[in-house]
Amino acid sequence: MPKKILRVLYTLLSLGIPGLGQAALGDVRRGIYIFLGAFILAGLSVFTAAQRARFPEQVYGLSAAALLRLGLASLVIFLVVRWVYTMLTRRLAQDEFTQRIAEGLFVALVVVLFSLVGPSLIQRLLPEEALKQLYTTLLLGMAVVLAWLWWWNARDAWNLAGQQETNWNGFIALVMVGTVILGTRIVGIDLPKAIREYRETGRILGDILWPWRAAFDYKATELRATAKIQAPCPPGSTPPPVNEPTEEGPWVVVEPTCGELSTRDEKGKLTYGTLLHIRGGGFVPGKKVKIKWENPIGNEFTPRGLGPTEIRVGPDGTFTSELYIPDVVIPTFAKGPQIHKLHVVQPGALKFTGKLSREMKLALQAMLESIMIGLMATFAGMLFAVPLSFLAARNLMFTLRTSPQGLVGGVLGLAAGGWVGWQASQRVALWLGGLEKAPVAVAFFGFLLVGGGALLGFRLLGWALDRLSQHLPGWANAAIRYGGFALIGAAMGWPLGLGYAHGILGIVWDPEEVAAAAGDIARIGAGLGALAWGYLAYRWGNSGFVPIGQWVYTVTRLILNVVRSIEPLIWGLVGVIWVGLGPFAGFIALTIHTIAALGKLYSEAIESIHPGPIEAIQSTGANRLQTIMFAVLPQVLPHFTAFSLYRWDINVRMSTVIGLVGGGGIGFLLIQWIRQVQYEHAGLAVWLIAITVSTLDFISASVRKRLV
Amino acid sequence: MLRVEHLTKVYENGTVALRDVSFTVEEGEFLVIIGLSGSGKSTLLRCINRLIEPTEGRIIWNDIDITALDEAGLRRVRREIGFVFQEFNLVERLPVILNVLAGRLGYVNPWWSVLYYFPKGEHQRALAALETVGLADKAHNRASDLSGGQKQRVGIARAIIQEPKLLLADEPVASLDPVLAHSIMGYLERLNQEKGVTILCSLHYLDLVQRYATRVIGLREGRIVYEGTREDIRRMTDEEFKQIYGEEAQRLGG
């Protein structure tokens, strides 16, 4: 029977390498899926197991071998069990339903058996040192899954060779179970630990959940009486006078007022000093008083093991007690008689003063700071995002085209105008007194002159060359095109070449070689750039249009997307490096992120407007700016407002955490209090954040609903 | 006089909207373009003021080659060509008066106008234009508060205030009911007869064509397949009708 032999052969192929049999049978895709599934799961198991070891590279081989052994053992066990199972169910079950039930029960039985026998089985199968390094539970689970996968794969090959369908569900379920087991291990999910240690969290969580006690100041209303005692008591010294009972308020009388300290030897054995007799009165009847000792340098403590320290006051407000003078360590330079104090303290209720605590005031102040950071960042972001969003709107930019000659003129004008602007700004800066003296004015005029010059040059020369090209013969236009494009390409290639020479690709050169070769490499770069742009010039021809708007759109979008994908917390680090710790850094971080996020949202709002009004306004002879003001802006304004509000909402939320990296606001206080283990104060901050954010969320949501 | 010579428009997706269209419109004519949806009527009208860039051919208006103009020149020509749209294309969130004043954007100081400031004279002109279309009392309502017919009248006022020599109307009544249609077409007719504005209008209903057109051209799949006067429309044979509207089309009434 050669057919049967072939079937066995394919199955063996799959047993050797999962999926090979299927692939050989012609179903390459199925084979690849199975192989990848098994390979990735097995690889991850080995990797995860080995990661626990100190020297992973030593363990890879070991754990792989161990895993293989385990897998084979599991397979054998599984086959035997499976055989028993089929024998059993065939006898037992008649209809499908009973069979399903039996199947389920059997699986449960196997799982229970495995978890009971498994660990000892592993000890038999694995060498001692490997066992130490492997996470046994994981390995056990994974071994079962992998063995099962192997078996499924072999059976699949067997079925496929016999032209029968196997259900994919088994494979998918196995891969998922394996992934969950591995994920549990990699994430470090440890349920027993979570259950064991929840109580500790409860205490802290309580502080955070209800921190309002810390929001106010309280006055302690305690009754306190003090007696002075001298120790030691050398003859001839004058001890402090004995107190007299008073009519008003608490009093305490201690006798004698002079005595010897208790002492403790090296082994910790205590020798009692003088016994003090204590009488007191004028306290609240029926409640306890506490005895406290204050040493000569002013430290108060409760003496232990020298007499009662908590005494119940009698119905007439008096009490009596006794106490040995405690063992107070006196430094050698302070030998001689010292005055100690004995306090009798009766704590009363805390009295609510109605004043906010210092921490609450701080938190409120910081919260205000956070809201302001969010607000200012939103304003500043809007300012920059509005013009940018017009550059990133597909429908506005894609109509912007120019002739190749116009592009050449524009780029030349851009460079020339920028250069003239730069020169002018240098003069202006000198006249203003330099960057140090008038930073804002210098920067402002610098941007204005360079940007304005570049823009003006771009418009003027672009327009001039575009007009000129209509009156020039074809060969002259071609000359402008090729020459100009080559120049642009060279200008772009030059810095790339130079950068390559200086190792922007991570190639480290000998500095001397760089100095010698940089010029050549830059020239090569320029040449390559010129060639590339020369090809563009060839492709577009004289009459072709350069989609310059599309370029601007693509570049703007790219920048916005990159900036947006970097979280504000990371921009916060940049801000802190730039302007130092504080709310200004947070403001910078949020502004940068807001520009990118709002720029994208705004531009999408612009893209979704009706094109009709644009056509209508254009056909009245309006220019580009008029068209934007009349046809675009009225349509997008409600959306802009809604997005800005939404962003303010986000910014306030972000500003509460920007302080974590030093960006000011309430986050700064929060992280400080958490690190000082002042959970009650941290709770105050958390509550303030929650209240503010949810209020703002509600307000902005209801306003937005009315807008759009 | 408007001369369209060998006009061809191929869209970027390869659709050929106009194929070698040539015709002439004399000063003061009321030319109606008929044809099925997608026959190229809208494209033709939009090519004339270059809302859509023609692929080939020339459009010459009073000896100016519109297709060769640069942006500034195009704006100067556009301000003398009114355009009335099927969907009115008002700026819904702006008041009616600003929608009408927008018609003067090509004439006024552009820097002032972007701040929505127009000189007093322009305001009076706009109110007069609104008076003409009977909407003077709605001047300060938001455009979105108006009904369809009112919106189209504002659209016409916006065109009137341009003091156009040529008016392009792209199915100006297709979104309105028949009674309103006659009132709107009446405004166009008055512009044509009283101020001598040349009108190019695309229309759906043949009864409207017979009532208002001085001359008719028929477009089918981007080609001119019919040319005739108002009387020719009345005498139009079934064969001619099918030439414009296709074999499956049925003639109803008129």
PDB file of C-alpha atoms in Angstrom, chain A residues 567-578 580-583 585-587 589-590 654-672 675:
ATOM      1  CA  GLU A 567       4.561  62.229  24.115  1.00  0.00           C
ATOM      2  CA  PRO A 568       4.334  65.555  26.000  1.00  0.00           C
ATOM      3  CA  LEU A 569       6.270  63.987  28.879  1.00  0.00           C
ATOM      4  CA  ILE A 570       9.263  63.585  26.592  1.00  0.00           C
ATOM      5  CA  TRP A 571       8.861  67.145  25.283  1.00  0.00           C
ATOM      6  CA  GLY A 572       8.802  68.030  28.983  1.00  0.00           C
ATOM      7  CA  LEU A 573      12.338  66.709  29.312  1.00  0.00           C
ATOM      8  CA  VAL A 574      13.335  68.894  26.379  1.00  0.00           C
ATOM      9  CA  GLY A 575      11.654  71.876  28.024  1.00  0.00           C
ATOM     10  CA  VAL A 576      13.432  71.266  31.331  1.00  0.00           C
ATOM     11  CA  ILE A 577      16.796  71.086  29.584  1.00  0.00           C
ATOM     12  CA  TRP A 578      15.948  74.239  27.656  1.00  0.00           C
ATOM     13  CA  GLY A 580      15.103  74.640  33.595  1.00  0.00           C
ATOM     14  CA  LEU A 581      12.601  73.218  36.081  1.00  0.00           C
ATOM     15  CA  GLY A 582       9.267  74.915  36.469  1.00  0.00           C
ATOM     16  CA  PRO A 583       5.967  75.682  34.774  1.00  0.00           C
ATOM     17  CA  ALA A 585       9.195  74.044  30.790  1.00  0.00           C
ATOM     18  CA  GLY A 586       5.804  72.366  31.042  1.00  0.00           C
ATOM     19  CA  PHE A 587       4.286  75.115  28.964  1.00  0.00           C
ATOM     20  CA  ALA A 589       6.355  70.889  26.198  1.00  0.00           C
ATOM     21  CA  LEU A 590       2.601  71.146  25.939  1.00  0.00           C
ATOM     22  CA  MET A 654      -1.454  66.592  30.659  1.00  0.00           C
ATOM     23  CA  SER A 655      -0.244  69.558  32.706  1.00  0.00           C
ATOM     24  CA  THR A 656      -1.125  67.653  35.878  1.00  0.00           C
ATOM     25  CA  VAL A 657       1.446  65.010  34.984  1.00  0.00           C
ATOM     26  CA  ILE A 658       3.997  67.172  33.172  1.00  0.00           C
ATOM     27  CA  GLY A 659       5.259  68.049  36.655  1.00  0.00           C
ATOM     28  CA  LEU A 660       6.468  64.454  37.000  1.00  0.00           C
ATOM     29  CA  VAL A 661       9.387  65.366  34.761  1.00  0.00           C
ATOM     30  CA  GLY A 662       9.852  68.783  36.374  1.00  0.00           C
ATOM     31  CA  GLY A 663       7.437  70.805  34.296  1.00  0.00           C
ATOM     32  CA  GLY A 664       5.730  72.565  37.202  1.00  0.00           C
ATOM     33  CA  GLY A 665       2.110  72.426  38.228  1.00  0.00           C
ATOM     34  CA  ILE A 666       0.465  69.978  40.571  1.00  0.00           C
ATOM     35  CA  GLY A 667       2.298  66.955  39.186  1.00  0.00           C
ATOM     36  CA  PHE A 668       5.481  68.356  40.679  1.00  0.00           C
ATOM     37  CA  LEU A 669       3.898  68.410  44.157  1.00  0.00           C
ATOM     38  CA  LEU A 670       2.290  65.027  43.637  1.00  0.00           C
ATOM     39  CA  ILE A 671       5.489  63.189  42.791  1.00  0.00           C
ATOM     40  CA  GLN A 672       7.259  64.985  45.645  1.00  0.00           C
ATOM     41  CA  ARG A 675       8.334  60.126  47.223  1.00  0.00           C
TER      42      ARG A 675
END
